[in-house]
Short mmCIF file of C-alpha atoms in Angstrom, two decimals:
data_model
loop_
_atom_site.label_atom_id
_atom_site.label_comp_id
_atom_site.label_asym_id
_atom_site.label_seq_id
_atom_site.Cartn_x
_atom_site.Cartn_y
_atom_site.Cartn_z
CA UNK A 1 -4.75 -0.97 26.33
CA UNK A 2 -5.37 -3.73 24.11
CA UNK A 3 -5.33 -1.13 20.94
CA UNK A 4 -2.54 0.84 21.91
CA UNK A 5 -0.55 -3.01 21.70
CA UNK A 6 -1.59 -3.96 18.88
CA UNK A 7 -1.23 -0.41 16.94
CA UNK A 8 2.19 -0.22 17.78
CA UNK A 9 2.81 -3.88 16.65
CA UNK A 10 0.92 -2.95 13.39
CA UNK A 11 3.01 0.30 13.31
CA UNK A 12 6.63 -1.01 13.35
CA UNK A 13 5.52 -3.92 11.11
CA UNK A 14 4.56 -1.27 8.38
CA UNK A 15 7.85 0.49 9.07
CA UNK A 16 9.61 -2.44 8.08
CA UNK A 17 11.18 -0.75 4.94
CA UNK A 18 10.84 -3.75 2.11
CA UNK A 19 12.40 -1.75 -0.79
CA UNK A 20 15.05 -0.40 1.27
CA UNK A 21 15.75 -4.37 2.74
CA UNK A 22 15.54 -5.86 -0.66
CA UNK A 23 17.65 -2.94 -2.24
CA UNK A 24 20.70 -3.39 0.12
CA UNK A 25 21.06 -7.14 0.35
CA UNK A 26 20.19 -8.29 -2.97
CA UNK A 27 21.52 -5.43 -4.87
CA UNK A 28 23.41 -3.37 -3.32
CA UNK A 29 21.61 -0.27 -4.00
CA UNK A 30 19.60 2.30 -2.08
CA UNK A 31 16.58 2.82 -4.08
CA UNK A 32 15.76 6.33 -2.04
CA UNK A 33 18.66 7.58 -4.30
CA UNK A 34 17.22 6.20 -8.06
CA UNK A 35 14.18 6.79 -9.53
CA UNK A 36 11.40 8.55 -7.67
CA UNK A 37 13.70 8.61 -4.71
CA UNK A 38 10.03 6.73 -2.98
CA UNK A 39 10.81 3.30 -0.50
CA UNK A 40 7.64 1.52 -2.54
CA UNK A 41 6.86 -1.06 -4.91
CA UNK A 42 6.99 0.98 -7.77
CA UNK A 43 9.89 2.55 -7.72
CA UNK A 44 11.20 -0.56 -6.27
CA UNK A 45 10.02 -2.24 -9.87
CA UNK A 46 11.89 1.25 -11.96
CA UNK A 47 15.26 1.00 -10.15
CA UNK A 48 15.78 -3.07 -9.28
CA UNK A 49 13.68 -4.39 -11.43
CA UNK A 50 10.82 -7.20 -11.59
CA UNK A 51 11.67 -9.88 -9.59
CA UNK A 52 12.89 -7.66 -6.68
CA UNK A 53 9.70 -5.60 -7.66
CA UNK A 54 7.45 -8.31 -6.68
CA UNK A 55 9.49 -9.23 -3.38
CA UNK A 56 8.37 -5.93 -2.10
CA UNK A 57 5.07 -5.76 -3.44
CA UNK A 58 4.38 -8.86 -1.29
CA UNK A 59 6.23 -7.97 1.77
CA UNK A 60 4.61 -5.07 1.70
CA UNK A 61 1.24 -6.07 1.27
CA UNK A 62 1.81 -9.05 3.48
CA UNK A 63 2.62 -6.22 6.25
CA UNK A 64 -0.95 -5.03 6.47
CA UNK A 65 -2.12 -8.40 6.27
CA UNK A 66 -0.14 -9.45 9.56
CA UNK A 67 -1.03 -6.87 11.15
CA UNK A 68 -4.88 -7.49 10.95
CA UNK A 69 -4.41 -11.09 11.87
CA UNK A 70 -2.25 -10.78 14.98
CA UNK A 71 -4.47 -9.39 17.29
CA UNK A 72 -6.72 -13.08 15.97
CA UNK A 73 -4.04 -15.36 17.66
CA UNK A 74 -4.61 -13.25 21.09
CA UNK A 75 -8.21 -13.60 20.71
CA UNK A 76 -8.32 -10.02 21.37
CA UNK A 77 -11.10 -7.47 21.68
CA UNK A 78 -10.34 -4.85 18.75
CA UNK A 79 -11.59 -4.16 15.37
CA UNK A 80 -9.21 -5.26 13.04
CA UNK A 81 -9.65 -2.62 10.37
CA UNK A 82 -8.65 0.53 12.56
CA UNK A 83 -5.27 -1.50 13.75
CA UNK A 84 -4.36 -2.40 9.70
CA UNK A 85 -4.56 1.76 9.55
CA UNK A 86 -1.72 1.56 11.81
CA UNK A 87 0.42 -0.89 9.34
CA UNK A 88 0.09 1.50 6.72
CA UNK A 89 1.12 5.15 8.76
CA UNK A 90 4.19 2.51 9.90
CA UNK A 91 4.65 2.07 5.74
CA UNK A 92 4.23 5.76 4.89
CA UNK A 93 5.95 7.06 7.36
CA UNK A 94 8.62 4.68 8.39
CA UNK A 95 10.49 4.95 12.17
CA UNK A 96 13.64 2.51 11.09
CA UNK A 97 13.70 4.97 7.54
CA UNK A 98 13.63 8.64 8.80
CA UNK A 99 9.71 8.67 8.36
CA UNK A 100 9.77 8.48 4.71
CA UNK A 101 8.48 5.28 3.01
CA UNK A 102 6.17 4.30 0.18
CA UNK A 103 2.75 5.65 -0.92
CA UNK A 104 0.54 2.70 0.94
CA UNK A 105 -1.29 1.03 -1.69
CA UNK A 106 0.13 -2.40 -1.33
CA UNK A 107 0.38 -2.01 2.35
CA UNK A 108 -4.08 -0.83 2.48
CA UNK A 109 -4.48 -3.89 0.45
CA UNK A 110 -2.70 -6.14 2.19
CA UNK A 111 -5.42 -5.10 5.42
CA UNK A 112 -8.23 -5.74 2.78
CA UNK A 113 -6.96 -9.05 2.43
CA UNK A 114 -6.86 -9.95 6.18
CA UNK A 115 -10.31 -8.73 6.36
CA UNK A 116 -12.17 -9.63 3.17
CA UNK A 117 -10.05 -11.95 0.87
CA UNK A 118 -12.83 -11.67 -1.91
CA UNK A 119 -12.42 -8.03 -1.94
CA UNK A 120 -9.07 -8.07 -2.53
CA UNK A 121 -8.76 -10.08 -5.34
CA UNK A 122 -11.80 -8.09 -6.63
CA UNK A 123 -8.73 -4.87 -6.03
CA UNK A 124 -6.33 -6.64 -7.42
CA UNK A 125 -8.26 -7.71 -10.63
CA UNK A 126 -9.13 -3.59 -10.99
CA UNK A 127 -5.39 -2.77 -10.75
CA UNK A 128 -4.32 -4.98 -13.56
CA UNK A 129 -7.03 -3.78 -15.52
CA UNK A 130 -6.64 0.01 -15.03
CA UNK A 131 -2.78 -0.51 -15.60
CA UNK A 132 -3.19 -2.53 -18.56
CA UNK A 133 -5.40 0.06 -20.14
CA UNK A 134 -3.59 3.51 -18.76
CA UNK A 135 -0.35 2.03 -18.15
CA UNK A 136 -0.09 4.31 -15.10
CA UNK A 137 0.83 2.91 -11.75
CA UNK A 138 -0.88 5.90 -10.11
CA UNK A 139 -3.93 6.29 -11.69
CA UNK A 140 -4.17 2.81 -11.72
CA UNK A 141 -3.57 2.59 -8.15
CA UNK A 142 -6.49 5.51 -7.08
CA UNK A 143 -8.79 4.27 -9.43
CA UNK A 144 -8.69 0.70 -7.60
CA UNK A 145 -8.91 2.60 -4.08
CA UNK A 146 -12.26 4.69 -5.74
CA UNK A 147 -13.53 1.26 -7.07
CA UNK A 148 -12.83 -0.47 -3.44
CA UNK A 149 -14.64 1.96 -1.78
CA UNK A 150 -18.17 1.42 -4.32
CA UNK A 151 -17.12 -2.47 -3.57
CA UNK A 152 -17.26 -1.77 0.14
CA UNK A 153 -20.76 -0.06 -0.02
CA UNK A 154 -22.25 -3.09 -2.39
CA UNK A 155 -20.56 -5.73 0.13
CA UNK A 156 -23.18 -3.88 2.89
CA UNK A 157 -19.58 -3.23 5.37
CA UNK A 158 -20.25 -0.09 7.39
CA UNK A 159 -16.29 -0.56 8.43
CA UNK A 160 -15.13 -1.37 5.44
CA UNK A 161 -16.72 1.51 3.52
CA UNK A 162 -15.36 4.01 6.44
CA UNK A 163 -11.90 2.47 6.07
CA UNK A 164 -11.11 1.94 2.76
CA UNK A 165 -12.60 5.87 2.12
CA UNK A 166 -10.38 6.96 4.29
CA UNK A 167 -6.80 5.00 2.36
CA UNK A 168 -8.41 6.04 -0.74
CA UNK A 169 -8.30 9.38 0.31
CA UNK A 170 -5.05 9.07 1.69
CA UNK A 171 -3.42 6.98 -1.48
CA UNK A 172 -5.04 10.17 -3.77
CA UNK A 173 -3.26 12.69 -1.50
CA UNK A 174 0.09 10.58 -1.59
CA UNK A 175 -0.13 10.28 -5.59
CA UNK A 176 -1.22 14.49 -5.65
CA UNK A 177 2.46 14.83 -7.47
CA UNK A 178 1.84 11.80 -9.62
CA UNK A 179 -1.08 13.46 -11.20
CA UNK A 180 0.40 16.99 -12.00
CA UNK A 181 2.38 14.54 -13.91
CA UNK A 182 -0.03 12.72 -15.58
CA UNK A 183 -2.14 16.39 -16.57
CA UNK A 184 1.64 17.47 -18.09
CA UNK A 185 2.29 13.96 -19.40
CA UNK A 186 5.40 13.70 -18.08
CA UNK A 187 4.66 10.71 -15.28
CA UNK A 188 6.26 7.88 -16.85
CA UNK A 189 4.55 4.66 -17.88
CA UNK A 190 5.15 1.23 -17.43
CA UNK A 191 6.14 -0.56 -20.79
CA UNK A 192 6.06 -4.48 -19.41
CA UNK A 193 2.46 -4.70 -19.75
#
């Protein structure tokens, strides 16, 4: 009982569309109808810009974060982990935005940082490195799930290494369109960095 609780807490927490939110109030502007047409940081970044780009990025990775610390303040009996995978199906497939939201990489490392703080800013430093070098968002984001997951197996976490397999797979299947891009270079690149 105590999972199916805290899943659907987790859940509508991810739902919480960020870029849509952010998009609206500060701007005035759906960002499902610009750019990629995606409710994520990135696109979030193409169509409003940087400072509203890093709103969302933190909202959004601060929703997988809540949702592996909740079930703490209820001292409850459930493995943290598997209830963050709930955060991120709320993120990707949104019930307050028609079931269509963002691509869940700031959302899966926003449970890494509820979990294992070192291992996220070990993520983090991977995805500013990737982009700086391939100044892809995608590939930069897959390579830092791939990189996570040989983290996870040096860091000795039998959870961690089951979990963060599974979002990499899951962020590589999300980007699948990204890459056909990047093979017929025509996924765009940031030029900020």
């Amino acid at each position: 009982m105590e999972y199916l609780v805290f899943a659907i807490i987790a859940y509508l927490l991810g739902s919480i569309p960020s870029a849509l939110i952010v998009g609206k109030i500060g701007y005035n502007k759906d960002v499902r109808e610009h750019g990629s047409g995606n409710l994520g940081a990135t696109n979030t970044f193409r169509v409003l810009g940087m400072k509203a780009g890093i709103i969302v990025t933190l909202a959004d990775i601060l929703k997988g974060t809540t949702a592996t610390l909740i079930p703490l303040f209820f001292d409850a009996d459930v493995y943290r982990l598997i209830i963050g995978l709930f955060a991120v199906a709320g993120h990707t497939y949104p019930v307050f935005a028609r079931f269509k939201g963002g691509k869940a990489v700031a959302t899966s490392g926003g449970i890494i940082l509820g979990i294992n703080p070192l291992l996220f800013v070990l993520m983090v430093s991977t995805f500013l490195i990737s982009l700086y070098i391939s100044k892809y968002v995608s590939l930069s984001s897959i390579i830092t799930g791939i990189v996570t997951v040989i983290l996870s197996f040096i860091f000795k976490n039998t959870g961690l290494i089951i979990v963060t397999s599974i979002l990499t797979v899951f962020v590589i299947y999300r980007h699948r369109e990204n890459l056909k891009r990047i093979k017929n270079k025509t996924e765009p690149k940031i030029t900020w960095m």
